[in-house]
Short mmCIF file of C-alpha atoms in Angstrom, two decimals:
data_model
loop_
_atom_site.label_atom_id
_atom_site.label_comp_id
_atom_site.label_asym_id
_atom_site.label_seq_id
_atom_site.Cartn_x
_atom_site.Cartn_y
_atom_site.Cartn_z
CA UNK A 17 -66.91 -206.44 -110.27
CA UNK A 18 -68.52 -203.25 -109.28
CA UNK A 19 -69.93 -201.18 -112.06
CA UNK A 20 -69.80 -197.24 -110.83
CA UNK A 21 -70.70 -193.99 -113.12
CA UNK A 22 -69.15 -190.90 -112.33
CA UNK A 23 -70.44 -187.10 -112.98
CA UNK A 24 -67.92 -184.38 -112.65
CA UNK A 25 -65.28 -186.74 -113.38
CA UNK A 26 -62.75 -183.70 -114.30
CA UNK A 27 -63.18 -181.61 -111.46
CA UNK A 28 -60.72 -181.53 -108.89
CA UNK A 29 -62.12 -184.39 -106.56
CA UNK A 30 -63.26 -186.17 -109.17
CA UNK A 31 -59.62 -186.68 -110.35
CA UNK A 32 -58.44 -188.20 -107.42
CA UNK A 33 -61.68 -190.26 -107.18
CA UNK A 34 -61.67 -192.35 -110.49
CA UNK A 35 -58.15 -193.63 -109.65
CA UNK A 36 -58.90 -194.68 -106.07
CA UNK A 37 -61.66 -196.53 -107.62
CA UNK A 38 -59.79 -198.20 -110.04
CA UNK A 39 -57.53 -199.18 -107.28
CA UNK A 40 -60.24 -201.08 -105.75
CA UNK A 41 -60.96 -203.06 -108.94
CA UNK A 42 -64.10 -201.05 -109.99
CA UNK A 43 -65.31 -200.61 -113.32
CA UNK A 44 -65.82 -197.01 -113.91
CA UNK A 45 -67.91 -195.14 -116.57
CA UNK A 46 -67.59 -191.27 -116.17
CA UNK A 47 -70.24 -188.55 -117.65
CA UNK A 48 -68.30 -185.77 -119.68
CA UNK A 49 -69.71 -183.23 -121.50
CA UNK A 50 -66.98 -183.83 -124.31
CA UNK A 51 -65.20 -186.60 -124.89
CA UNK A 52 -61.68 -186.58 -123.58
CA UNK A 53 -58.70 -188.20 -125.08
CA UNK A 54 -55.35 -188.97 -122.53
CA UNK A 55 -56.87 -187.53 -119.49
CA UNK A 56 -57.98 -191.11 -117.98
CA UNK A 57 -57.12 -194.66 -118.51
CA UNK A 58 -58.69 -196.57 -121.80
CA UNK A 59 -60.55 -198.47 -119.36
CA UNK A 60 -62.51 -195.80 -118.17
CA UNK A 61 -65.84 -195.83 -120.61
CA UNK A 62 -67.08 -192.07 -121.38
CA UNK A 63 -70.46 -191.26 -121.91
CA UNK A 64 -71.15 -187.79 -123.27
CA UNK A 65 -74.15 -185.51 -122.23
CA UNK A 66 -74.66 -183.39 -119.85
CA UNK A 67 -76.52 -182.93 -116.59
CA UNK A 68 -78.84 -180.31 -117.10
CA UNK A 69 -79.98 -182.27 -120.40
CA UNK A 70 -81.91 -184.92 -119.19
CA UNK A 71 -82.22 -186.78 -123.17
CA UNK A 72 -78.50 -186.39 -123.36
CA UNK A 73 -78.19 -188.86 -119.80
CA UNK A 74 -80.41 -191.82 -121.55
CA UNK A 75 -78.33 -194.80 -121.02
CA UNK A 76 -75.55 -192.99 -118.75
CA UNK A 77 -76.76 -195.38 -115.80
CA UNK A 78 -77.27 -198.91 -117.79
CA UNK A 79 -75.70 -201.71 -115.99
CA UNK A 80 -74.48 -199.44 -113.34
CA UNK A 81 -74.74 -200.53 -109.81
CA UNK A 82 -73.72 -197.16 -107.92
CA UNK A 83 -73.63 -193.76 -109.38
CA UNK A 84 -71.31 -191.19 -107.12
CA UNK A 85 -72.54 -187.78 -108.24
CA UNK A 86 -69.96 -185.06 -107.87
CA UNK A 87 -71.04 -182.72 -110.72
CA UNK A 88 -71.78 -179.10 -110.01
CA UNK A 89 -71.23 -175.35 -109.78
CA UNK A 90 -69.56 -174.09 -106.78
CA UNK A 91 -68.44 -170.99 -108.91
CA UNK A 92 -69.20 -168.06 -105.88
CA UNK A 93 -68.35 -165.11 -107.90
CA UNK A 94 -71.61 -164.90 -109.42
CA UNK A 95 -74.04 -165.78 -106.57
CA UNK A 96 -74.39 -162.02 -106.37
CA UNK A 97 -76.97 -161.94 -109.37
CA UNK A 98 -79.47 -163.33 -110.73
CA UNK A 99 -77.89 -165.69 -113.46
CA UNK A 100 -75.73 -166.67 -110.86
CA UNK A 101 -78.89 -168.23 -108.68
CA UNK A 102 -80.23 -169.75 -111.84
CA UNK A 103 -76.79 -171.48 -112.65
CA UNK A 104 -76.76 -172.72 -109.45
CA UNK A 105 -80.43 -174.07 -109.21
CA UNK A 106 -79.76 -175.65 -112.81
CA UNK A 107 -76.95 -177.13 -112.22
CA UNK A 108 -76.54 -178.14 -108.37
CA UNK A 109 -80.35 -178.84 -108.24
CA UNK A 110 -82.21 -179.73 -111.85
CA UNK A 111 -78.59 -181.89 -112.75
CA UNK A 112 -78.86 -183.77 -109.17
CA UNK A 113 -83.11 -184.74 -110.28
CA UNK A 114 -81.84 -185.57 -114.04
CA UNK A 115 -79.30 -188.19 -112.75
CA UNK A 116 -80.69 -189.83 -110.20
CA UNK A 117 -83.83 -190.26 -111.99
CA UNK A 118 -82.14 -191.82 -114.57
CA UNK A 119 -80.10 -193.89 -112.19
CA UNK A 120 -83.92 -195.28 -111.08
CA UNK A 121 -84.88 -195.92 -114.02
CA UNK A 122 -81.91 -198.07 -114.69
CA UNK A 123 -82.03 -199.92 -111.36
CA UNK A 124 -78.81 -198.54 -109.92
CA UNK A 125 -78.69 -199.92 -106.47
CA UNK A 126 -76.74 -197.02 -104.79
CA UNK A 127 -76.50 -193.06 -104.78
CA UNK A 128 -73.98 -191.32 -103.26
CA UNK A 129 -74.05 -187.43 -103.38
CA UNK A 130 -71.52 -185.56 -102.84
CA UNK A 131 -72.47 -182.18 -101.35
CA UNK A 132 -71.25 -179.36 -99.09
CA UNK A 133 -71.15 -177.90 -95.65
CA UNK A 134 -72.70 -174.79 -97.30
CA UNK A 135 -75.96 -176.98 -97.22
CA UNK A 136 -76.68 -175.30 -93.89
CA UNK A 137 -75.85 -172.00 -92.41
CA UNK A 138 -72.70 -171.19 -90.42
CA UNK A 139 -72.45 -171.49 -86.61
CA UNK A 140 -70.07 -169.76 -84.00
CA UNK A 141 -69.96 -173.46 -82.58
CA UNK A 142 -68.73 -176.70 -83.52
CA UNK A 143 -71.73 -178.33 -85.40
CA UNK A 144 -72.72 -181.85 -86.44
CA UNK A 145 -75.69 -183.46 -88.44
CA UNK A 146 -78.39 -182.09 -86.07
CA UNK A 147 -77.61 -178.48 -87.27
CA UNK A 148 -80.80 -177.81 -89.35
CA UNK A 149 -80.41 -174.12 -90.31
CA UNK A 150 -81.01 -173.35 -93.61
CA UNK A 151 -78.04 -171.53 -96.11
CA UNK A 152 -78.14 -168.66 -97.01
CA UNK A 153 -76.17 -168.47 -100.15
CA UNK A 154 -77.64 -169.41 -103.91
CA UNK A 155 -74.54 -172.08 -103.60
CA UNK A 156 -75.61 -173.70 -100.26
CA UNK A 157 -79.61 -173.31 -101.19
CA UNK A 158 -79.64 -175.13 -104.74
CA UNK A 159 -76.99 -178.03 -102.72
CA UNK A 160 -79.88 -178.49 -99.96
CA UNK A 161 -82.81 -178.66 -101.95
CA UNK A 162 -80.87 -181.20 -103.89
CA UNK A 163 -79.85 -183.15 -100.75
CA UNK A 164 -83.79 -183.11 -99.46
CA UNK A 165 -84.30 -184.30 -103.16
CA UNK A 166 -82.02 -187.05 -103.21
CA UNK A 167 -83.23 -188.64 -99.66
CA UNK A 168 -86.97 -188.13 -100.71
CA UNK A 169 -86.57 -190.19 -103.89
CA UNK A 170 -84.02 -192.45 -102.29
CA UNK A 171 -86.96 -193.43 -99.61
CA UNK A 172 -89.49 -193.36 -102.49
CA UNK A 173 -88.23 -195.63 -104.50
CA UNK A 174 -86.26 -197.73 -101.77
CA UNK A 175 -83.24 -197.05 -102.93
CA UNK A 176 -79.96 -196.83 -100.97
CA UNK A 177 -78.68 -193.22 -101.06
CA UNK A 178 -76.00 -191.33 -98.94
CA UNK A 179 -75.50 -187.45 -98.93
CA UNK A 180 -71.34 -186.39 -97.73
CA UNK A 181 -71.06 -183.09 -96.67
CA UNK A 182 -67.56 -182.27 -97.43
CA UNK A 183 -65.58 -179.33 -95.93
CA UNK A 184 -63.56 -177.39 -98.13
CA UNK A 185 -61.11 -179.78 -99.90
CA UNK A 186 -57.85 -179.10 -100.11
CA UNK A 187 -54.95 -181.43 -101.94
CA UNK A 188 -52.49 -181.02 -105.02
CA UNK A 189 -54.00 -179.52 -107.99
CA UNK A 190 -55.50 -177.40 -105.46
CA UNK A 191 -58.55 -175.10 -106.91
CA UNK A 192 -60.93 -172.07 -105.47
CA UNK A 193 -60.46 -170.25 -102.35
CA UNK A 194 -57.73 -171.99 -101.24
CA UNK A 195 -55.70 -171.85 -104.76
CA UNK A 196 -56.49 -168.23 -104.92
CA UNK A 197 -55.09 -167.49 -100.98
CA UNK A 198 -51.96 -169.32 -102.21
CA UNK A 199 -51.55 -167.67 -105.56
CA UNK A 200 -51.91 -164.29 -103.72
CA UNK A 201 -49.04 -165.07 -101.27
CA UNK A 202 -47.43 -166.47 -103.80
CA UNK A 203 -47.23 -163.40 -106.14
CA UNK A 204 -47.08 -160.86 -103.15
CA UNK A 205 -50.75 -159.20 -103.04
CA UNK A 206 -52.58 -161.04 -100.43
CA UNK A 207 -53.05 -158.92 -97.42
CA UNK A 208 -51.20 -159.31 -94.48
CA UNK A 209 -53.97 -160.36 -92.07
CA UNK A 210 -54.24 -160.33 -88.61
CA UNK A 211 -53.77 -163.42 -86.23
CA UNK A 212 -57.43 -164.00 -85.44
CA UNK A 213 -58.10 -167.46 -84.32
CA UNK A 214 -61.55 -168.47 -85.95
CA UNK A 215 -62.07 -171.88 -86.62
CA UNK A 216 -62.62 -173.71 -90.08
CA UNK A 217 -62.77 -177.38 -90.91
CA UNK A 218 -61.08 -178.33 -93.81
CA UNK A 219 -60.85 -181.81 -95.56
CA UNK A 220 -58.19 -183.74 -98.17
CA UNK A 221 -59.26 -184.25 -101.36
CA UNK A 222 -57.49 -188.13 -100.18
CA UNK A 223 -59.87 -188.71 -97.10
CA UNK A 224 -62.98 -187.65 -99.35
CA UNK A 225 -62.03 -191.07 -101.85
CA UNK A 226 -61.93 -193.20 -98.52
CA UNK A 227 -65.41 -191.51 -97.06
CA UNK A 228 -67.10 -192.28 -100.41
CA UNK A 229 -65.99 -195.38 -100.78
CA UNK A 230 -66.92 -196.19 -96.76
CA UNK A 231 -70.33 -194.55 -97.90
CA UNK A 232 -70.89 -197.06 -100.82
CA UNK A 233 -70.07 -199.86 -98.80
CA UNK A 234 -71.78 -199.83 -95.50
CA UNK A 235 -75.40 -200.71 -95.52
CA UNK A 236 -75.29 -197.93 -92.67
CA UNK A 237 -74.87 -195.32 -94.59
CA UNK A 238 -78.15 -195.62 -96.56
CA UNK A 239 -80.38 -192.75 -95.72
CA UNK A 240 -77.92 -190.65 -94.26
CA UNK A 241 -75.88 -187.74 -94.00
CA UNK A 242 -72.41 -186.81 -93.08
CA UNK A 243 -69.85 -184.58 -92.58
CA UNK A 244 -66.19 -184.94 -93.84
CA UNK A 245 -63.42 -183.20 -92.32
CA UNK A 246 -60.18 -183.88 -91.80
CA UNK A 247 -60.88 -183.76 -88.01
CA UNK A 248 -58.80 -180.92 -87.28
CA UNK A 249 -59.10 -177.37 -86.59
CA UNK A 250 -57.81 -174.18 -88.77
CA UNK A 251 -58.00 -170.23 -88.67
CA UNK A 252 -57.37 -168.29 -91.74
CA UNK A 253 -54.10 -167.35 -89.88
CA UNK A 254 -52.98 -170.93 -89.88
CA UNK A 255 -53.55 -171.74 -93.15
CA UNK A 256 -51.67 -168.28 -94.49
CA UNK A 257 -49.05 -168.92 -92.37
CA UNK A 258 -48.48 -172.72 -93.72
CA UNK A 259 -48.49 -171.12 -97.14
CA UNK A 260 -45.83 -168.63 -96.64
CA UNK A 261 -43.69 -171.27 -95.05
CA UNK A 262 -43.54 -173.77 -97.85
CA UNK A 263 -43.41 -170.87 -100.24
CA UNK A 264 -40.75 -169.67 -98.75
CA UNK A 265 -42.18 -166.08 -97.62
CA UNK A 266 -40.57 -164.76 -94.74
CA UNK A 267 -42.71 -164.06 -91.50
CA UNK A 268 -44.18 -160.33 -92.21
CA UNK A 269 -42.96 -157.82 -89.72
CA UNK A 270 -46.89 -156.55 -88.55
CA UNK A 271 -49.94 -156.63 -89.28
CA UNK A 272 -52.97 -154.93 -90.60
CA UNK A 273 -55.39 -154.98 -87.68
CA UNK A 274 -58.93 -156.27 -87.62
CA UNK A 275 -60.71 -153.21 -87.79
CA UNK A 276 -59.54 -152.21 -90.92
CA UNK A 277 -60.94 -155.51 -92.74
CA UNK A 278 -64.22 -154.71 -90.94
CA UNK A 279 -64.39 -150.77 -92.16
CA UNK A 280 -63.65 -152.02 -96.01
CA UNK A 281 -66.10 -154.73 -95.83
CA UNK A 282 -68.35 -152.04 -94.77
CA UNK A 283 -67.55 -149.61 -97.27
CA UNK A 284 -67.94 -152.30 -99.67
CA UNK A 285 -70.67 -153.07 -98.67
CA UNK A 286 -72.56 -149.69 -98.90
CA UNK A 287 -70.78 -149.58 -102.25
CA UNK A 288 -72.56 -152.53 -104.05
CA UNK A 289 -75.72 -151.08 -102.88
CA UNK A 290 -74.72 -147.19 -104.70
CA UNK A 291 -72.96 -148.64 -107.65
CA UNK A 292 -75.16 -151.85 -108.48
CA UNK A 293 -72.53 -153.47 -108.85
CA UNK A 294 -70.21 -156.78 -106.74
CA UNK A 295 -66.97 -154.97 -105.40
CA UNK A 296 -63.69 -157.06 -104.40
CA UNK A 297 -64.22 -156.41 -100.53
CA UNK A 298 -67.49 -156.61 -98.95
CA UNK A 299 -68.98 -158.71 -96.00
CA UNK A 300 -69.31 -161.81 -97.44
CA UNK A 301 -65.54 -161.42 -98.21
CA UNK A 302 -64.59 -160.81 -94.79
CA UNK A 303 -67.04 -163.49 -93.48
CA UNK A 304 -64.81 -165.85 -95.66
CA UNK A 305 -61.47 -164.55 -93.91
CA UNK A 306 -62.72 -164.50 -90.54
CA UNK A 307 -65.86 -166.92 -90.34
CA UNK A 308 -66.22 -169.47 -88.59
CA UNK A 309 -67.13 -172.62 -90.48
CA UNK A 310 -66.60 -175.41 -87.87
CA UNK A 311 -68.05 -178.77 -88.52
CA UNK A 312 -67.50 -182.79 -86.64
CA UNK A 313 -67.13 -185.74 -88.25
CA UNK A 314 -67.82 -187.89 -85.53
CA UNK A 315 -70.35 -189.38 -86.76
CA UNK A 316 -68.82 -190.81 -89.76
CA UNK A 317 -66.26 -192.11 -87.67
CA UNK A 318 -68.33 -193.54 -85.24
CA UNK A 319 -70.73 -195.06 -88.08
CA UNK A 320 -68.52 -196.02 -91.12
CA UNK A 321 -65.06 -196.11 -89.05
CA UNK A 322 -64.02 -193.03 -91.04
CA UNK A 323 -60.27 -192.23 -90.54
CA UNK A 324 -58.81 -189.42 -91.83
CA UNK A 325 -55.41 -189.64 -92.70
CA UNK A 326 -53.73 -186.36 -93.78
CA UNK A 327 -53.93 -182.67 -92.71
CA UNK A 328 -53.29 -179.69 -94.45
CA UNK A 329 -49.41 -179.21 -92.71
CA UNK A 330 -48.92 -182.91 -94.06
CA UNK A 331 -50.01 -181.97 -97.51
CA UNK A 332 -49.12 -178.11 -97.68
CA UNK A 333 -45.55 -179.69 -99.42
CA UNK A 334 -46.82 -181.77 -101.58
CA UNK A 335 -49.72 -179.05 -102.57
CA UNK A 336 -46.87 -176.34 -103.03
CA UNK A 337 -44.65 -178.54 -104.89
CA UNK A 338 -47.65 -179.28 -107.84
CA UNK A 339 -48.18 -175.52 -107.83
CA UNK A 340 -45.07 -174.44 -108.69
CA UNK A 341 -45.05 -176.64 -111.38
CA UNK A 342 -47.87 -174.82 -113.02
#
């Protein structure tokens, strides 16, 4: 039987993840910073510490043969100071160095690390792998360094590791960006933006169990990194208009235009740097609305026969449906 450990065991992927893995008969042992009662299965061993204490990690790894690391800060509300950069780099960067180096020490035979298309900067085209350009965000910065850390040890100490790049997830339980879009619908206050069609890649938090799981088992995979989408394309637009459908919203009647985003990011802009202080609207919002964050899969496809299986119109019902709930 495979022995795995998982870190961020709680967080929204991570819930999905452990039971997929049970599914496939693995023995799981999850790293929690407290010890949780009825949130997983008895069989699921809990070891308590946490990732920026490297003491509190002795022993997380023993008897472990793979060690999928999805612990971390993707918090972006704070990236706009200082303690926000330092979270980041402690968490996303120092916790990434504390667990695989106790996963060497222990022998573990496989790392896989889940990271983010932040890792590298945006595009206005359709990127893959061979986009090198660094990020630009505290978020996206600490996540590279760690990936670069990860593939240097993993080739140091000949150990099998894999980096997955995953698009913004999306699934029930939904969290972030795309839980805060829907709440704002939801409740009424979410601007009524313009049909502009940029393009985003987005990924279920379903095909990101199966891409790991590829990952761990395909000698292929060692050394590598990949993409994960879901293989399809989105603007804003299309996502906000899914929404409002399953929500039941009716179609809005106009519009605001473009411009008007653009003139309050700029104002917003100019108004952080008078007031010293992170405003709702500013250019990094906008960039959010209206980027373009456009990223292939291919070559997990091609490499690991990677298949995704869902889309966000197949799971917008399901995703609504868990929301309402509360």
């Amino acid at each position: 039987m495979v022995r795995a450990l998982v870190t961020g065991a709680t967080g929204f992927v991570g819930q999905f993840f452990i039971p997929y893995l049970l599914e496939q008969g693995v023995s799981v042992r999850i790293l929690v910073r407290n010890a949780r009662q009825h949130v997983f299965p008895d069989k699921v061993a809990q070891h308590v510490g946490d990732l920026i204490d490297a003491a509190s990690l002795k022993g997380v790894a023993e008897d472990i043969d793979i060690i999928f690391h999805l612990g971390g800060h993707a918090h972006a509300w704070n990236e706009g100071n200082e303690a926000g950069e330092q979270q980041h780099t402690k968490i996303n960067f120092v916790g990434t160095q504390n667990i695989l180096n106790e996963g060497i020490r222990a022998g573990v035979k496989k790392f896989i690390f889940f990271s983010t298309i932040k890792a590298v900067a945006d595009s206005r085209q359709c990127i893959d792998e061979k986009w090198d350009a660094h990020p630009d965000t505290p978020y996206g910065k600490a996540k590279r360094a760690a990936e670069e850390w990860v593939l240097s040890q993993g080739h140091q100490h000949s150990m099998p590791v894999c980096v997955l790049r995953l698009a913004l997830v999306y699934g029930p339980l939904l969290k972030g960006n795309l839980y805060q879009m829907l709440r704002a619908i939801d409740k009424g206050y979410f601007p009524l933006i313009p049909a502009v069609k940029n393009q985003r890649s987005l990924v279920s938090v379903y095909d990101v169990c199966q891409a790991a799981w590829l990952a761990a088992n395909s000698a292929q995979a060692n050394g590598k990194i990949y993409f994960v989408t879901d293989n399809k394309e989105y603007s804003t637009y299309d996502i906000y208009a899914l929404m409002r459908v399953e929500l039941g919203r009716p179609k809005p009647l106009f519009h605001l235009p473009l411009w008007l985003f653009k003139l309050l990011a700029f104002v917003g802009d100019n108004g952080e740097r008078i007031l010293r202080r992170r405003l709702p609207f500013n250019s990094q919002a906008f960039d959010k609305l209206f980027g373009i964050a456009h990223y292939s899969s291919l070559r997990i496809q091609q490499e690991l026969g990677f298949c995704p299986h869902y889309s966000l119109q197949k799971l917008m019902p399901e995703i609504v449906q868990v929301y309402s709930k509360g």
